[in-house]
């Protein structure tokens, strides 16, 4: 019985070390984002620029086509 338990523990140790990612921070919210979320106003400006530019492009294209001679 002891040998079976010892073998099971060895398999468990190998599997948990294989599953655990190394070098990737975990458990910290927003640690893997490509931008900082500590400054609220900078984050708000980034969101406005990102989503605002995506929503404005079709209107700019229509305006360009209508003004084109």
N, C-alpha and C. Protein backbone atom coordinates (compact mmCIF):
# COMPACT_ATOMS: atom_id res chain seq x y z
N UNK A 1 0.82 -1.19 0.00
CA UNK A 1 0.00 0.00 0.00
C UNK A 1 0.87 1.26 0.00
N UNK A 2 1.98 1.19 0.71
CA UNK A 2 2.86 2.33 0.81
C UNK A 2 3.52 2.64 -0.54
N UNK A 3 3.87 1.57 -1.28
CA UNK A 3 4.49 1.77 -2.59
C UNK A 3 3.51 2.41 -3.56
N UNK A 4 2.26 2.01 -3.48
CA UNK A 4 1.24 2.59 -4.35
C UNK A 4 1.04 4.08 -4.03
N UNK A 5 1.01 4.40 -2.76
CA UNK A 5 0.84 5.79 -2.34
C UNK A 5 2.05 6.62 -2.75
N UNK A 6 3.25 6.05 -2.62
CA UNK A 6 4.47 6.75 -2.99
C UNK A 6 4.49 7.01 -4.50
N UNK A 7 4.08 6.02 -5.29
CA UNK A 7 4.04 6.19 -6.74
C UNK A 7 3.01 7.23 -7.16
N UNK A 8 1.86 7.23 -6.47
CA UNK A 8 0.82 8.21 -6.79
C UNK A 8 1.29 9.62 -6.47
N UNK A 9 2.03 9.76 -5.38
CA UNK A 9 2.55 11.08 -5.02
C UNK A 9 3.59 11.56 -6.03
N UNK A 10 4.40 10.66 -6.54
CA UNK A 10 5.39 11.04 -7.54
C UNK A 10 4.70 11.51 -8.82
N UNK A 11 3.69 10.79 -9.25
CA UNK A 11 2.94 11.18 -10.46
C UNK A 11 2.27 12.53 -10.23
N UNK A 12 1.71 12.72 -9.04
CA UNK A 12 1.05 13.99 -8.74
C UNK A 12 2.05 15.14 -8.77
N UNK A 13 3.24 14.95 -8.21
CA UNK A 13 4.24 16.00 -8.21
C UNK A 13 4.70 16.34 -9.62
N UNK A 14 4.83 15.34 -10.47
CA UNK A 14 5.24 15.58 -11.86
C UNK A 14 4.16 16.34 -12.61
N UNK A 15 2.91 15.95 -12.41
CA UNK A 15 1.81 16.60 -13.14
C UNK A 15 1.61 18.05 -12.68
N UNK A 16 1.72 18.30 -11.38
CA UNK A 16 1.51 19.68 -10.93
C UNK A 16 2.65 20.58 -11.38
N UNK A 17 3.86 20.05 -11.46
CA UNK A 17 4.96 20.89 -11.94
C UNK A 17 4.87 21.09 -13.45
N UNK A 18 4.28 20.13 -14.17
CA UNK A 18 4.13 20.29 -15.62
C UNK A 18 3.03 21.28 -15.95
N UNK A 19 2.01 21.35 -15.14
CA UNK A 19 0.89 22.24 -15.41
C UNK A 19 1.20 23.67 -15.01
N UNK A 20 1.96 23.85 -13.94
CA UNK A 20 2.25 25.18 -13.41
C UNK A 20 3.10 25.97 -14.41
N UNK A 21 2.63 27.12 -14.89
CA UNK A 21 3.45 27.93 -15.81
C UNK A 21 4.57 28.64 -15.04
N UNK A 22 5.71 28.70 -15.64
CA UNK A 22 6.84 29.35 -14.97
C UNK A 22 7.10 30.71 -15.61
N UNK A 23 7.35 31.70 -14.80
CA UNK A 23 7.69 33.02 -15.29
C UNK A 23 6.50 33.90 -15.61
N UNK A 24 5.29 33.39 -15.52
CA UNK A 24 4.10 34.18 -15.79
C UNK A 24 3.49 34.57 -14.46
N UNK A 25 3.35 35.87 -14.19
CA UNK A 25 2.78 36.26 -12.90
C UNK A 25 1.31 35.88 -12.85
N UNK A 26 0.89 35.35 -11.75
CA UNK A 26 -0.49 34.95 -11.62
C UNK A 26 -1.10 35.47 -10.35
N UNK A 27 -2.38 35.65 -10.35
CA UNK A 27 -3.07 36.11 -9.18
C UNK A 27 -3.11 37.61 -9.01
N UNK A 28 -2.42 38.35 -9.86
CA UNK A 28 -2.41 39.81 -9.77
C UNK A 28 -3.30 40.34 -10.88
N UNK A 29 -4.41 41.01 -10.54
CA UNK A 29 -5.28 41.53 -11.58
C UNK A 29 -4.57 42.54 -12.48
N UNK A 30 -4.80 42.43 -13.77
CA UNK A 30 -4.26 43.34 -14.79
C UNK A 30 -2.75 43.25 -14.93
N UNK A 31 -2.13 42.16 -14.49
CA UNK A 31 -0.68 42.05 -14.58
C UNK A 31 -0.22 41.68 -15.99
N UNK A 32 -1.10 41.10 -16.80
CA UNK A 32 -0.70 40.69 -18.14
C UNK A 32 -1.25 41.60 -19.24
N UNK A 33 -1.79 42.74 -18.87
CA UNK A 33 -2.31 43.67 -19.87
C UNK A 33 -1.17 44.48 -20.49
N UNK A 34 -1.29 44.86 -21.77
CA UNK A 34 -0.22 45.63 -22.42
C UNK A 34 -0.25 47.12 -22.08
N UNK A 35 -1.09 47.54 -21.15
CA UNK A 35 -1.15 48.94 -20.75
C UNK A 35 -1.37 49.00 -19.24
N UNK A 36 -1.08 50.14 -18.65
CA UNK A 36 -1.19 50.31 -17.22
C UNK A 36 -2.61 50.74 -16.85
N UNK A 37 -3.12 50.21 -15.76
CA UNK A 37 -4.45 50.59 -15.30
C UNK A 37 -4.38 51.36 -13.99
N UNK A 38 -3.18 51.80 -13.60
CA UNK A 38 -3.05 52.52 -12.34
C UNK A 38 -3.50 53.97 -12.45
N UNK A 39 -3.33 54.59 -13.61
CA UNK A 39 -3.75 55.98 -13.80
C UNK A 39 -5.10 55.98 -14.49
N UNK A 40 -6.13 56.38 -13.78
CA UNK A 40 -7.49 56.32 -14.29
C UNK A 40 -7.70 57.23 -15.51
N UNK A 41 -7.11 58.43 -15.49
CA UNK A 41 -7.33 59.40 -16.55
C UNK A 41 -6.60 59.00 -17.84
N UNK A 42 -5.41 58.44 -17.69
CA UNK A 42 -4.68 57.96 -18.86
C UNK A 42 -5.41 56.77 -19.49
N UNK A 43 -5.92 55.88 -18.65
CA UNK A 43 -6.67 54.73 -19.16
C UNK A 43 -7.94 55.19 -19.88
N UNK A 44 -8.62 56.20 -19.32
CA UNK A 44 -9.83 56.74 -19.97
C UNK A 44 -9.49 57.35 -21.32
N UNK A 45 -8.39 58.07 -21.40
CA UNK A 45 -7.98 58.66 -22.68
C UNK A 45 -7.65 57.58 -23.71
N UNK A 46 -6.96 56.53 -23.28
CA UNK A 46 -6.65 55.43 -24.20
C UNK A 46 -7.92 54.75 -24.72
N UNK A 47 -8.90 54.53 -23.83
CA UNK A 47 -10.14 53.90 -24.26
C UNK A 47 -10.91 54.79 -25.23
N UNK A 48 -10.94 56.10 -24.96
CA UNK A 48 -11.63 57.03 -25.85
C UNK A 48 -10.97 57.05 -27.22
N UNK A 49 -9.63 57.10 -27.24
CA UNK A 49 -8.92 57.09 -28.52
C UNK A 49 -9.12 55.79 -29.28
N UNK A 50 -9.04 54.67 -28.58
CA UNK A 50 -9.14 53.37 -29.23
C UNK A 50 -10.54 53.13 -29.80
N UNK A 51 -11.56 53.27 -28.95
CA UNK A 51 -12.92 53.02 -29.42
C UNK A 51 -13.46 54.17 -30.26
N UNK A 52 -13.08 55.40 -29.93
CA UNK A 52 -13.54 56.55 -30.71
C UNK A 52 -13.01 56.53 -32.12
N UNK A 53 -11.74 56.15 -32.29
CA UNK A 53 -11.20 56.10 -33.65
C UNK A 53 -11.87 55.00 -34.47
N UNK A 54 -12.15 53.88 -33.84
CA UNK A 54 -12.81 52.78 -34.56
C UNK A 54 -14.23 53.13 -34.96
N UNK A 55 -14.92 53.88 -34.14
CA UNK A 55 -16.30 54.27 -34.47
C UNK A 55 -16.34 55.44 -35.44
N UNK A 56 -15.32 56.27 -35.47
CA UNK A 56 -15.33 57.46 -36.32
C UNK A 56 -14.87 57.18 -37.75
N UNK A 57 -14.11 56.13 -37.97
CA UNK A 57 -13.55 55.85 -39.30
C UNK A 57 -14.63 55.72 -40.38
N UNK A 58 -15.71 54.99 -40.18
CA UNK A 58 -16.73 54.92 -41.25
C UNK A 58 -17.32 56.28 -41.61
N UNK A 59 -17.51 57.14 -40.61
CA UNK A 59 -18.05 58.47 -40.89
C UNK A 59 -17.05 59.33 -41.65
N UNK A 60 -15.78 59.22 -41.28
CA UNK A 60 -14.75 59.95 -42.03
C UNK A 60 -14.68 59.46 -43.47
N UNK A 61 -14.80 58.17 -43.69
CA UNK A 61 -14.74 57.64 -45.05
C UNK A 61 -15.93 58.10 -45.89
N UNK A 62 -17.12 58.11 -45.31
CA UNK A 62 -18.30 58.61 -46.04
C UNK A 62 -18.14 60.09 -46.35
N UNK A 63 -17.67 60.87 -45.39
CA UNK A 63 -17.45 62.30 -45.62
C UNK A 63 -16.43 62.51 -46.73
N UNK A 64 -15.37 61.73 -46.72
CA UNK A 64 -14.34 61.84 -47.77
C UNK A 64 -14.92 61.53 -49.14
N UNK A 65 -15.73 60.49 -49.22
CA UNK A 65 -16.32 60.12 -50.50
C UNK A 65 -17.31 61.17 -51.00
N UNK A 66 -18.06 61.76 -50.06
CA UNK A 66 -19.03 62.77 -50.48
C UNK A 66 -18.38 64.08 -50.89
N UNK A 67 -17.24 64.42 -50.30
CA UNK A 67 -16.55 65.66 -50.65
C UNK A 67 -15.60 65.50 -51.83
N UNK A 68 -15.35 64.28 -52.25
CA UNK A 68 -14.40 64.02 -53.33
C UNK A 68 -15.05 64.49 -54.66
N UNK A 69 -14.27 65.11 -55.48
CA UNK A 69 -14.80 65.60 -56.76
C UNK A 69 -14.44 64.70 -57.89
